[in-house]
Amino acid sequence: MATESTDKTGSPSASPAELPRITLDEIVALCKRRGFIFQSSEIYGGLASTYDYGHYGVLLKNNVKAEWWRAVLQERDDMVALDAAILMHPRTWEASGHLEGFTDPLVQCLGRCKKRWREDDVREEQLGAEDAKGEIRCPECGGELSEPRHFNLMFETLMGPSEETGMKVYLRPETAQGIFVNFKNVLQFARKKPPFGIAQIGKAFRNEITPGNFIFRTREFEQMEIEFFVPPDEAPEWHKRWMEERMRWYTDLGIRADHLQLREHGPDELSHYSAATSDIEYLFPMGWSELEGIANRTDFDLKRHAEFSGEKLEYVDSGSGERYVPYVIEPSAGADRALLAFMVDAYDSEEVEGRERVLLRLHPRLAPIKVAVLPLVNKDGQPERAREIYEQLRTLMPAEYDTGGSIGKRYRRQDEIGTPWGVTVDHQTMEDGTVTLRDRDTLEQTRIAADELGAELARRLAAPWTSPKG
Ligand code: GAP
């Protein structure tokens, strides 16, 4: 069985001129400043490459996942949902090939720093290709490197009350296997026939040798995966359709098309189960890197689980009696990576009236908060009226009421969390019931009757949106 390897970052095919102006450090700083994402266990000095999502991060990630569910489940009639357990029977990982082959080549510095590296990364960096022959040295201290050894990326733990009797189990390294082992249940209870899919969002864990680039590669992350079961002769056509569907999902949610590309895996890069794989890549600050993989997994997984479990995992047509093991097309995306791409694509800064304005030009459907309601001054009945309007709007969409600081400061806070609309209650509101409605992207302010706000914002939220960054 061929060795499976984890994905790579920052393909050198992006020339420096192409790279986004924005740096990951700017995103990290904004995430911390505005409470999107924090270093995990920070008060103990942090745990390397694990992150905690704060209030706005939770809301943003929930929106990414909700948009995924909407596109792959709600707007189709050939998909069902699943939420399988993280801990699975250990035979699962024998059948899937992960126990034997889910490894990365690990080398260790024998010189001063003793750091561990992925051999293929070092070869690519120092010799130009990950399989290039020749001597490589420790990238940190120049020391000699050990012979490579295959390092399995699965986290192990014991299930049961004692070390002696506990069963060795693994934290799943992909959600996909939870879908394959439930194939029979779904066929029986959802009354589906190929082509149909099973969709799932859940945590996955990989003991990555070189995690990094903020939330791009971590040891604990969330996947959004589909296993789409098709008659074998239809697999190439469905593979193509899913590549188009998934590219469209990102662009419909505002990612600029020229910052996305599809890259087909070469024969030496394919996982052991795959007949063909293409990655959707995004132009991150570190270069073109994988956002999502779309693989033709053939009938590998169902056949292996049938062999290891003794269960028949096939489709039998009740009319014709025809039976076959379906092929599987797998669009597999990372929720955290998608969130990072949406943030990078949305991040912008400009000068307004002599001051820098930093903002997230997020698609309104992704924005954590849709509307902020602000009294212009904290007197003359304005805070009370603003609060009333806020309480009405929050029944329709996530809204925020803010009285803290100057109006400019409050707008800037909302710009940085990507709130698309701001409502200001001023002295005129108290006279004629109108408010100003400010647009995050154009800074245009229009006057509108307060009781028309709900309908107007719902209309704007449903309208197509493209990034003003062009
Ligand atoms: N079931 C197929 C599979 O797991 P993968 O390419 O290894 O394929 C799919 O992972 C997606 O999961 C990736 O495209 C990426 O978005 C996300 N992902 C994988 N490893 C990750 C990590 N260490 N940190 C964050 N996201 C990761």
Short mmCIF file of C-alpha atoms and ligand atoms in Angstrom, two decimals:
data_model
loop_
_atom_site.label_atom_id
_atom_site.label_comp_id
_atom_site.label_asym_id
_atom_site.label_seq_id
_atom_site.Cartn_x
_atom_site.Cartn_y
_atom_site.Cartn_z
CA MET A 1 0.00 0.00 0.00
CA ALA A 2 1.36 3.39 -0.92
CA THR A 3 2.18 5.75 1.88
CA GLU A 4 -0.28 8.54 2.47
CA SER A 5 1.16 11.88 3.31
CA THR A 6 -0.40 15.07 4.61
CA ASP A 7 -0.78 18.16 2.49
CA LYS A 8 1.87 20.72 1.69
CA THR A 9 1.87 24.47 2.12
CA GLY A 10 2.89 27.38 -0.01
CA SER A 11 3.60 25.99 -3.45
CA PRO A 12 6.53 27.96 -4.88
CA SER A 13 4.54 28.52 -8.10
CA ALA A 14 3.28 31.83 -6.68
CA SER A 15 5.67 34.63 -7.59
CA PRO A 16 6.22 37.29 -4.90
CA ALA A 17 4.34 39.82 -7.04
CA GLU A 18 1.26 37.60 -6.97
CA LEU A 19 1.22 37.15 -3.21
CA PRO A 20 -1.42 39.08 -1.26
CA ARG A 21 -0.15 42.27 0.36
CA ILE A 22 -1.56 41.14 3.64
CA THR A 23 0.51 39.08 6.06
CA LEU A 24 -0.62 36.30 8.36
CA ASP A 25 0.68 38.38 11.28
CA GLU A 26 -1.92 41.04 10.50
CA ILE A 27 -4.68 38.41 10.57
CA VAL A 28 -3.34 36.92 13.82
CA ALA A 29 -3.25 40.38 15.41
CA LEU A 30 -6.81 41.20 14.31
CA CYS A 31 -8.05 37.81 15.56
CA LYS A 32 -6.58 38.47 18.96
CA ARG A 33 -7.57 42.15 19.14
CA ARG A 34 -11.17 41.47 18.29
CA GLY A 35 -11.57 38.13 20.05
CA PHE A 36 -11.88 35.81 17.05
CA ILE A 37 -9.12 33.32 17.91
CA PHE A 38 -6.70 32.92 20.83
CA GLN A 39 -3.69 30.74 21.50
CA SER A 40 -4.91 27.71 23.44
CA SER A 41 -3.97 27.49 27.16
CA GLU A 42 -2.38 30.93 26.90
CA ILE A 43 -2.04 31.43 30.67
CA TYR A 44 0.26 28.38 30.77
CA GLY A 45 2.40 29.70 27.95
CA GLY A 46 0.23 28.21 25.20
CA LEU A 47 0.10 24.77 23.60
CA ALA A 48 1.85 24.77 20.24
CA SER A 49 -0.42 25.08 17.22
CA THR A 50 -3.71 24.67 19.05
CA TYR A 51 -6.20 27.50 19.09
CA ASP A 52 -9.39 28.51 20.86
CA TYR A 53 -12.19 30.35 19.10
CA GLY A 54 -13.63 33.38 20.87
CA HIS A 55 -17.06 34.95 20.39
CA TYR A 56 -16.72 36.34 16.85
CA GLY A 57 -14.62 33.36 15.76
CA VAL A 58 -17.38 30.98 16.86
CA LEU A 59 -20.01 33.02 15.01
CA LEU A 60 -17.90 33.22 11.85
CA LYS A 61 -17.07 29.51 11.85
CA ASN A 62 -20.72 28.64 12.53
CA ASN A 63 -21.64 30.70 9.47
CA VAL A 64 -19.03 28.93 7.32
CA LYS A 65 -20.42 25.57 8.41
CA ALA A 66 -24.05 26.70 7.99
CA GLU A 67 -23.30 27.85 4.42
CA TRP A 68 -21.71 24.48 3.71
CA TRP A 69 -24.78 22.63 5.06
CA ARG A 70 -27.03 24.91 3.06
CA ALA A 71 -25.17 24.21 -0.20
CA VAL A 72 -24.52 20.49 0.17
CA LEU A 73 -27.67 19.39 2.03
CA GLN A 74 -30.54 21.89 2.11
CA GLU A 75 -30.31 22.88 -1.55
CA ARG A 76 -30.01 19.29 -2.84
CA ASP A 77 -32.14 16.19 -2.60
CA ASP A 78 -29.38 13.60 -2.99
CA MET A 79 -27.60 14.10 0.36
CA VAL A 80 -28.15 13.06 3.97
CA ALA A 81 -26.40 14.19 7.15
CA LEU A 82 -24.37 12.21 9.66
CA ASP A 83 -22.55 12.90 12.92
CA ALA A 84 -20.33 9.91 13.73
CA ALA A 85 -18.28 9.45 16.90
CA ILE A 86 -14.66 10.60 17.04
CA LEU A 87 -13.57 7.32 18.65
CA MET A 88 -14.05 4.34 16.36
CA HIS A 89 -13.35 0.64 16.55
CA PRO A 90 -9.58 0.22 16.02
CA ARG A 91 -10.18 -2.24 13.14
CA THR A 92 -11.46 0.80 11.21
CA TRP A 93 -7.91 2.11 10.88
CA GLU A 94 -6.53 -1.24 9.80
CA ALA A 95 -9.14 -1.43 7.08
CA SER A 96 -8.68 2.16 5.95
CA GLY A 97 -4.90 1.79 5.71
CA HIS A 98 -4.19 4.55 8.23
CA LEU A 99 -2.49 2.29 10.74
CA GLU A 100 -0.01 1.14 8.17
CA GLY A 101 0.30 4.11 5.91
CA PHE A 102 -0.80 7.43 7.43
CA THR A 103 2.74 8.56 7.92
CA ASP A 104 5.08 11.40 7.16
CA PRO A 105 8.86 10.97 6.74
CA LEU A 106 10.43 12.35 9.91
CA VAL A 107 14.08 13.37 10.20
CA GLN A 108 15.76 14.69 13.31
CA CYS A 109 18.68 17.06 13.63
CA LEU A 110 21.74 15.24 15.00
CA GLY A 111 23.53 18.55 15.50
CA ARG A 112 22.93 21.27 18.04
CA CYS A 113 19.17 22.01 17.89
CA LYS A 114 17.74 18.42 17.74
CA LYS A 115 14.65 19.73 15.93
CA ARG A 116 12.38 17.40 13.94
CA TRP A 117 11.46 18.07 10.32
CA ARG A 118 9.45 16.56 7.48
CA GLU A 119 12.10 15.20 5.13
CA ASP A 120 10.08 16.00 1.99
CA ASP A 121 9.68 19.65 3.08
CA VAL A 122 13.42 20.03 3.66
CA ARG A 123 14.27 18.36 0.32
CA GLU A 124 11.90 20.66 -1.52
CA GLU A 125 13.31 23.73 0.21
CA GLN A 126 16.98 22.83 -0.19
CA LEU A 127 17.07 20.76 -3.40
CA GLY A 128 14.03 22.07 -5.29
CA ALA A 129 11.83 18.93 -5.19
CA GLU A 130 10.53 16.77 -2.39
CA ASP A 131 11.99 13.58 -3.94
CA ALA A 132 15.28 15.15 -5.12
CA LYS A 133 18.40 13.15 -4.27
CA GLY A 134 21.35 14.73 -2.44
CA GLU A 135 22.42 15.80 1.01
CA ILE A 136 20.09 17.88 3.17
CA ARG A 137 21.00 19.67 6.41
CA CYS A 138 19.02 20.91 9.37
CA PRO A 139 17.26 24.13 8.27
CA GLU A 140 17.71 25.60 11.76
CA CYS A 141 21.35 24.97 12.71
CA GLY A 142 22.87 23.33 9.63
CA GLY A 143 23.48 20.09 11.55
CA GLU A 144 23.45 16.60 10.09
CA LEU A 145 20.02 14.95 9.80
CA SER A 146 19.04 11.41 10.84
CA GLU A 147 17.78 8.76 8.42
CA PRO A 148 14.04 9.27 7.82
CA ARG A 149 11.52 7.17 9.69
CA HIS A 150 7.83 6.80 9.02
CA PHE A 151 5.98 8.68 11.73
CA ASN A 152 2.29 7.79 12.12
CA LEU A 153 0.17 10.89 12.52
CA MET A 154 -2.68 9.31 14.49
CA PHE A 155 -3.08 10.23 18.16
CA GLU A 156 -3.50 7.17 20.38
CA THR A 157 -5.33 6.86 23.65
CA LEU A 158 -6.64 4.10 25.90
CA MET A 159 -10.31 3.30 26.25
CA GLY A 160 -11.21 1.73 29.56
CA PRO A 161 -10.52 2.28 33.24
CA SER A 162 -7.00 0.86 33.53
CA GLU A 163 -3.78 0.92 31.58
CA GLU A 164 -3.53 -2.87 31.66
CA THR A 165 -6.96 -3.65 30.25
CA GLY A 166 -7.64 -0.52 28.23
CA MET A 167 -8.13 -0.89 24.47
CA LYS A 168 -5.88 1.20 22.26
CA VAL A 169 -8.07 3.57 20.24
CA TYR A 170 -7.28 6.51 17.99
CA LEU A 171 -8.59 10.03 17.62
CA ARG A 172 -9.89 9.96 14.05
CA PRO A 173 -7.52 11.60 11.55
CA GLU A 174 -10.39 12.18 9.08
CA THR A 175 -14.18 12.15 9.49
CA ALA A 176 -14.58 10.12 6.28
CA GLN A 177 -14.27 6.68 7.87
CA GLY A 178 -17.29 7.39 10.11
CA ILE A 179 -19.26 7.74 6.89
CA PHE A 180 -18.00 4.53 5.27
CA VAL A 181 -18.77 2.37 8.30
CA ASN A 182 -22.33 3.78 8.33
CA PHE A 183 -22.94 3.15 4.62
CA LYS A 184 -25.28 0.21 5.30
CA ASN A 185 -27.28 2.05 7.98
CA VAL A 186 -27.84 4.99 5.68
CA LEU A 187 -28.81 2.82 2.68
CA GLN A 188 -31.37 1.06 4.82
CA PHE A 189 -32.88 3.98 6.71
CA ALA A 190 -32.55 6.91 4.32
CA ARG A 191 -33.83 4.84 1.37
CA LYS A 192 -31.28 6.35 -1.01
CA LYS A 193 -29.73 4.86 -4.12
CA PRO A 194 -26.55 5.96 -5.90
CA PRO A 195 -25.86 8.66 -6.85
CA PHE A 196 -26.29 9.98 -3.30
CA GLY A 197 -24.03 11.40 -0.63
CA ILE A 198 -23.46 11.48 3.10
CA ALA A 199 -22.23 14.75 4.57
CA GLN A 200 -20.59 15.33 7.91
CA ILE A 201 -18.80 18.06 9.86
CA GLY A 202 -16.59 17.12 12.76
CA LYS A 203 -13.27 17.29 14.51
CA ALA A 204 -10.22 15.42 13.22
CA PHE A 205 -6.80 15.07 14.81
CA ARG A 206 -3.34 14.66 13.31
CA ASN A 207 -0.03 14.69 15.13
CA GLU A 208 1.51 16.86 12.41
CA ILE A 209 5.32 17.08 12.42
CA THR A 210 5.34 20.66 11.24
CA PRO A 211 2.08 22.40 12.06
CA GLY A 212 2.00 26.10 11.45
CA ASN A 213 0.80 29.18 9.63
CA PHE A 214 -1.71 29.97 12.39
CA ILE A 215 -4.88 27.87 11.95
CA PHE A 216 -3.83 26.63 8.49
CA ARG A 217 -2.25 23.44 9.83
CA THR A 218 -3.02 22.42 13.40
CA ARG A 219 -3.17 19.15 15.28
CA GLU A 220 -6.90 19.46 16.03
CA PHE A 221 -9.18 20.83 13.34
CA GLU A 222 -12.62 20.55 11.83
CA GLN A 223 -13.42 18.89 8.52
CA MET A 224 -16.47 19.29 6.30
CA GLU A 225 -16.60 16.08 4.30
CA ILE A 226 -18.87 14.48 1.74
CA GLU A 227 -18.68 10.90 0.56
CA PHE A 228 -20.74 10.78 -2.64
CA PHE A 229 -21.58 7.24 -3.76
CA VAL A 230 -22.00 6.72 -7.50
CA PRO A 231 -22.24 3.90 -10.06
CA PRO A 232 -18.57 3.17 -10.99
CA ASP A 233 -18.90 4.24 -14.64
CA GLU A 234 -20.29 7.66 -13.55
CA ALA A 235 -17.36 8.45 -11.22
CA PRO A 236 -15.30 10.65 -13.60
CA GLU A 237 -18.35 12.75 -14.49
CA TRP A 238 -19.33 13.25 -10.81
CA HIS A 239 -15.73 14.07 -9.92
CA LYS A 240 -15.82 16.89 -12.47
CA ARG A 241 -19.22 18.11 -11.24
CA TRP A 242 -18.07 18.24 -7.62
CA MET A 243 -14.95 20.22 -8.54
CA GLU A 244 -17.17 22.81 -10.23
CA GLU A 245 -19.71 22.84 -7.37
CA ARG A 246 -17.09 23.32 -4.72
CA MET A 247 -15.22 26.06 -6.61
CA ARG A 248 -18.55 27.87 -7.01
CA TRP A 249 -19.24 27.63 -3.26
CA TYR A 250 -16.13 29.67 -2.45
CA THR A 251 -16.73 32.28 -5.16
CA ASP A 252 -20.45 32.61 -4.28
CA LEU A 253 -19.32 33.46 -0.75
CA GLY A 254 -17.13 36.24 -2.05
CA ILE A 255 -13.67 34.71 -2.52
CA ARG A 256 -12.07 36.35 -5.53
CA ALA A 257 -11.90 33.88 -8.42
CA ASP A 258 -8.32 34.84 -9.31
CA HIS A 259 -7.24 33.83 -5.80
CA LEU A 260 -8.51 30.27 -6.29
CA GLN A 261 -7.16 27.49 -8.48
CA LEU A 262 -7.68 23.79 -9.06
CA ARG A 263 -4.51 21.70 -9.04
CA GLU A 264 -4.50 18.08 -10.12
CA HIS A 265 -2.32 15.66 -8.15
CA GLY A 266 0.49 13.98 -10.06
CA PRO A 267 0.65 10.13 -9.98
CA ASP A 268 3.32 10.11 -7.23
CA GLU A 269 1.23 12.40 -5.02
CA LEU A 270 -2.02 10.39 -5.05
CA SER A 271 -3.17 8.75 -1.80
CA HIS A 272 -3.35 4.96 -1.80
CA TYR A 273 -7.16 5.01 -2.26
CA SER A 274 -7.36 7.59 -5.01
CA ALA A 275 -7.74 7.22 -8.78
CA ALA A 276 -7.67 11.01 -9.21
CA THR A 277 -7.52 13.98 -6.85
CA SER A 278 -7.62 17.71 -7.41
CA ASP A 279 -7.05 20.32 -4.75
CA ILE A 280 -8.80 23.64 -4.56
CA GLU A 281 -6.00 26.01 -3.62
CA TYR A 282 -6.19 29.54 -2.29
CA LEU A 283 -3.50 32.19 -2.62
CA PHE A 284 -2.67 32.52 1.09
CA PRO A 285 0.06 34.96 2.25
CA MET A 286 2.48 31.97 2.24
CA GLY A 287 1.59 31.03 -1.36
CA TRP A 288 -0.88 28.75 -3.12
CA SER A 289 -1.99 26.17 -0.53
CA GLU A 290 -4.68 23.51 -0.26
CA LEU A 291 -8.14 24.51 0.91
CA GLU A 292 -10.00 21.37 -0.05
CA GLY A 293 -9.26 18.06 -1.75
CA ILE A 294 -11.68 16.43 -4.17
CA ALA A 295 -10.83 12.77 -4.71
CA ASN A 296 -12.16 9.83 -6.67
CA ARG A 297 -11.69 7.24 -3.89
CA THR A 298 -12.97 4.40 -6.11
CA ASP A 299 -14.51 1.46 -4.22
CA PHE A 300 -11.41 1.12 -2.02
CA ASP A 301 -12.96 2.00 1.34
CA LEU A 302 -16.24 0.09 1.05
CA LYS A 303 -14.40 -3.01 -0.17
CA ARG A 304 -11.83 -2.84 2.63
CA HIS A 305 -14.48 -2.36 5.33
CA ALA A 306 -16.49 -5.24 3.84
CA GLU A 307 -13.37 -7.42 3.97
CA PHE A 308 -12.44 -6.47 7.55
CA SER A 309 -15.96 -6.48 9.03
CA GLY A 310 -17.52 -9.35 7.11
CA GLU A 311 -20.53 -7.14 6.24
CA LYS A 312 -21.67 -6.75 2.64
CA LEU A 313 -21.26 -3.10 1.73
CA GLU A 314 -22.86 -2.83 -1.68
CA TYR A 315 -25.92 -1.48 -3.40
CA VAL A 316 -28.59 -3.92 -4.58
CA ASP A 317 -31.26 -2.58 -6.89
CA SER A 318 -34.57 -3.98 -5.65
CA GLY A 319 -36.11 -3.86 -9.15
CA SER A 320 -33.41 -5.29 -11.40
CA GLY A 321 -31.47 -7.20 -8.74
CA GLU A 322 -28.29 -5.52 -10.01
CA ARG A 323 -25.62 -5.32 -7.30
CA TYR A 324 -22.38 -3.35 -7.19
CA VAL A 325 -19.97 -1.60 -4.83
CA PRO A 326 -20.33 2.13 -5.55
CA TYR A 327 -17.39 4.39 -6.29
CA VAL A 328 -16.92 7.38 -4.02
CA ILE A 329 -16.28 11.01 -4.89
CA GLU A 330 -15.02 12.86 -1.82
CA PRO A 331 -14.99 16.65 -1.51
CA SER A 332 -13.11 17.14 1.78
CA ALA A 333 -12.72 20.66 3.16
CA GLY A 334 -11.29 22.13 6.34
CA ALA A 335 -13.61 24.49 8.25
CA ASP A 336 -10.70 26.31 9.91
CA ARG A 337 -8.83 26.66 6.62
CA ALA A 338 -11.93 27.95 4.87
CA LEU A 339 -12.39 30.49 7.68
CA LEU A 340 -8.77 31.59 7.30
CA ALA A 341 -9.19 32.00 3.54
CA PHE A 342 -12.39 34.02 4.00
CA MET A 343 -10.61 36.27 6.49
CA VAL A 344 -7.51 36.75 4.34
CA ASP A 345 -9.64 37.49 1.30
CA ALA A 346 -11.78 39.96 3.27
CA TYR A 347 -9.00 41.81 5.12
CA ASP A 348 -8.50 45.34 3.86
CA SER A 349 -7.15 48.65 5.03
CA GLU A 350 -7.60 52.12 3.60
CA GLU A 351 -7.12 55.71 4.62
CA VAL A 352 -10.29 57.58 5.52
CA GLU A 353 -10.06 61.23 6.59
CA GLY A 354 -6.37 60.88 7.37
CA ARG A 355 -6.73 57.73 9.49
CA GLU A 356 -6.23 54.07 8.70
CA ARG A 357 -9.44 52.04 8.55
CA VAL A 358 -8.98 48.26 8.89
CA LEU A 359 -11.96 46.19 7.87
CA LEU A 360 -13.14 42.72 6.96
CA ARG A 361 -15.06 42.84 3.70
CA LEU A 362 -16.81 39.56 4.48
CA HIS A 363 -19.80 38.31 2.53
CA PRO A 364 -22.76 39.55 4.64
CA ARG A 365 -23.97 35.96 5.11
CA LEU A 366 -20.62 35.08 6.70
CA ALA A 367 -20.27 38.20 8.85
CA PRO A 368 -20.55 37.31 12.56
CA ILE A 369 -22.79 40.33 13.24
CA LYS A 370 -25.05 41.67 10.47
CA VAL A 371 -26.02 45.01 11.95
CA ALA A 372 -24.85 47.29 14.75
CA VAL A 373 -27.24 49.80 16.26
CA LEU A 374 -25.56 52.87 17.71
CA PRO A 375 -26.97 55.99 19.36
CA LEU A 376 -25.09 59.06 18.11
CA VAL A 377 -24.94 60.51 21.62
CA ASN A 378 -25.64 58.97 25.00
CA LYS A 379 -28.51 61.31 25.88
CA ASP A 380 -31.80 62.83 24.67
CA GLY A 381 -33.56 59.46 24.56
CA GLN A 382 -31.26 58.18 21.80
CA PRO A 383 -29.82 55.18 23.74
CA GLU A 384 -33.33 54.00 24.66
CA ARG A 385 -34.62 54.33 21.06
CA ALA A 386 -31.50 52.58 19.70
CA ARG A 387 -31.95 49.73 22.16
CA GLU A 388 -35.59 49.29 21.05
CA ILE A 389 -34.51 49.08 17.40
CA TYR A 390 -31.74 46.64 18.31
CA GLU A 391 -34.16 44.40 20.20
CA GLN A 392 -36.44 44.26 17.15
CA LEU A 393 -33.60 43.56 14.71
CA ARG A 394 -31.97 40.83 16.78
CA THR A 395 -35.08 38.68 16.36
CA LEU A 396 -34.28 38.68 12.61
CA MET A 397 -30.47 38.48 12.49
CA PRO A 398 -27.38 38.70 14.72
CA ALA A 399 -27.22 42.32 15.87
CA GLU A 400 -25.20 44.34 18.34
CA TYR A 401 -25.99 47.43 20.40
CA ASP A 402 -23.01 49.59 21.30
CA THR A 403 -22.78 52.78 23.31
CA GLY A 404 -19.11 52.65 24.31
CA GLY A 405 -16.85 55.43 22.96
CA SER A 406 -17.12 57.96 20.14
CA ILE A 407 -19.25 57.08 17.12
CA GLY A 408 -16.07 56.84 14.96
CA LYS A 409 -14.50 54.38 17.37
CA ARG A 410 -17.64 52.26 17.44
CA TYR A 411 -17.79 52.14 13.62
CA ARG A 412 -14.14 51.09 13.48
CA ARG A 413 -14.82 48.26 15.92
CA GLN A 414 -17.67 47.02 13.72
CA ASP A 415 -15.55 47.40 10.54
CA GLU A 416 -12.86 45.19 12.04
CA ILE A 417 -15.31 42.39 12.81
CA GLY A 418 -16.85 42.74 9.35
CA THR A 419 -20.33 44.01 10.28
CA PRO A 420 -21.84 45.00 6.92
CA TRP A 421 -24.37 47.55 8.18
CA GLY A 422 -24.54 50.18 10.90
CA VAL A 423 -27.69 51.96 12.07
CA THR A 424 -27.28 55.28 13.82
CA VAL A 425 -29.99 56.86 15.92
CA ASP A 426 -29.62 60.66 16.01
CA HIS A 427 -31.64 63.75 16.91
CA GLN A 428 -33.64 63.47 13.65
CA THR A 429 -34.72 59.95 14.65
CA MET A 430 -36.42 61.44 17.66
CA GLU A 431 -38.32 63.85 15.39
CA ASP A 432 -39.29 61.83 12.30
CA GLY A 433 -38.51 58.17 13.11
CA THR A 434 -35.75 57.82 10.48
CA VAL A 435 -32.24 56.49 11.08
CA THR A 436 -29.04 56.45 9.04
CA LEU A 437 -27.98 53.16 7.50
CA ARG A 438 -24.24 52.91 6.85
CA ASP A 439 -22.67 50.47 4.40
CA ARG A 440 -19.34 48.96 5.54
CA ASP A 441 -17.86 48.71 2.04
CA THR A 442 -18.89 52.00 0.41
CA LEU A 443 -19.27 54.05 3.62
CA GLU A 444 -22.44 55.39 2.05
CA GLN A 445 -25.08 56.54 4.55
CA THR A 446 -28.75 56.57 3.62
CA ARG A 447 -31.75 57.70 5.65
CA ILE A 448 -34.48 55.17 6.12
CA ALA A 449 -37.57 54.83 8.32
CA ALA A 450 -36.67 52.73 11.38
CA ASP A 451 -39.65 50.45 10.84
CA GLU A 452 -38.42 49.57 7.32
CA LEU A 453 -35.00 48.40 8.57
CA GLY A 454 -35.93 44.73 9.01
CA ALA A 455 -37.24 44.32 5.45
CA GLU A 456 -34.36 46.33 3.92
CA LEU A 457 -31.65 44.36 5.74
CA ALA A 458 -33.32 41.02 4.89
CA ARG A 459 -33.36 42.10 1.22
CA ARG A 460 -29.67 43.07 1.32
CA LEU A 461 -28.74 39.83 3.09
CA ALA A 462 -30.40 37.72 0.40
CA ALA A 463 -28.87 39.70 -2.51
CA PRO A 464 -25.81 38.36 -4.42
CA TRP A 465 -22.57 39.93 -3.21
CA THR A 466 -19.12 40.28 -4.78
CA SER A 467 -15.99 41.48 -3.09
CA PRO A 468 -15.31 45.19 -3.70
CA LYS A 469 -11.60 44.31 -3.55
CA GLY A 470 -12.03 43.31 -7.23
N1 GAP B 1 -10.75 12.41 3.93
C1 GAP B 1 -9.78 13.02 3.11
C2 GAP B 1 -8.86 13.90 3.83
O1 GAP B 1 -8.87 13.95 5.05
P1 GAP B 1 -7.00 15.69 3.49
O2 GAP B 1 -6.57 16.39 2.22
O3 GAP B 1 -5.97 15.04 4.30
O4 GAP B 1 -8.11 14.66 3.00
C3 GAP B 1 -8.93 17.41 3.85
O5 GAP B 1 -7.81 16.72 4.38
C4 GAP B 1 -8.93 18.85 4.29
O6 GAP B 1 -8.85 18.93 5.71
C5 GAP B 1 -7.74 19.67 3.79
O7 GAP B 1 -7.96 20.14 2.48
C6 GAP B 1 -7.69 20.79 4.80
O8 GAP B 1 -8.64 21.80 4.47
C7 GAP B 1 -8.14 20.11 6.09
N2 GAP B 1 -6.95 19.73 6.88
C8 GAP B 1 -6.19 18.63 6.74
N3 GAP B 1 -5.19 18.62 7.65
C9 GAP B 1 -5.34 19.75 8.39
C10 GAP B 1 -4.63 20.31 9.49
N4 GAP B 1 -3.58 19.70 10.05
N5 GAP B 1 -5.05 21.50 9.99
C11 GAP B 1 -6.13 22.13 9.46
N6 GAP B 1 -6.84 21.63 8.42
C12 GAP B 1 -6.46 20.45 7.89
#
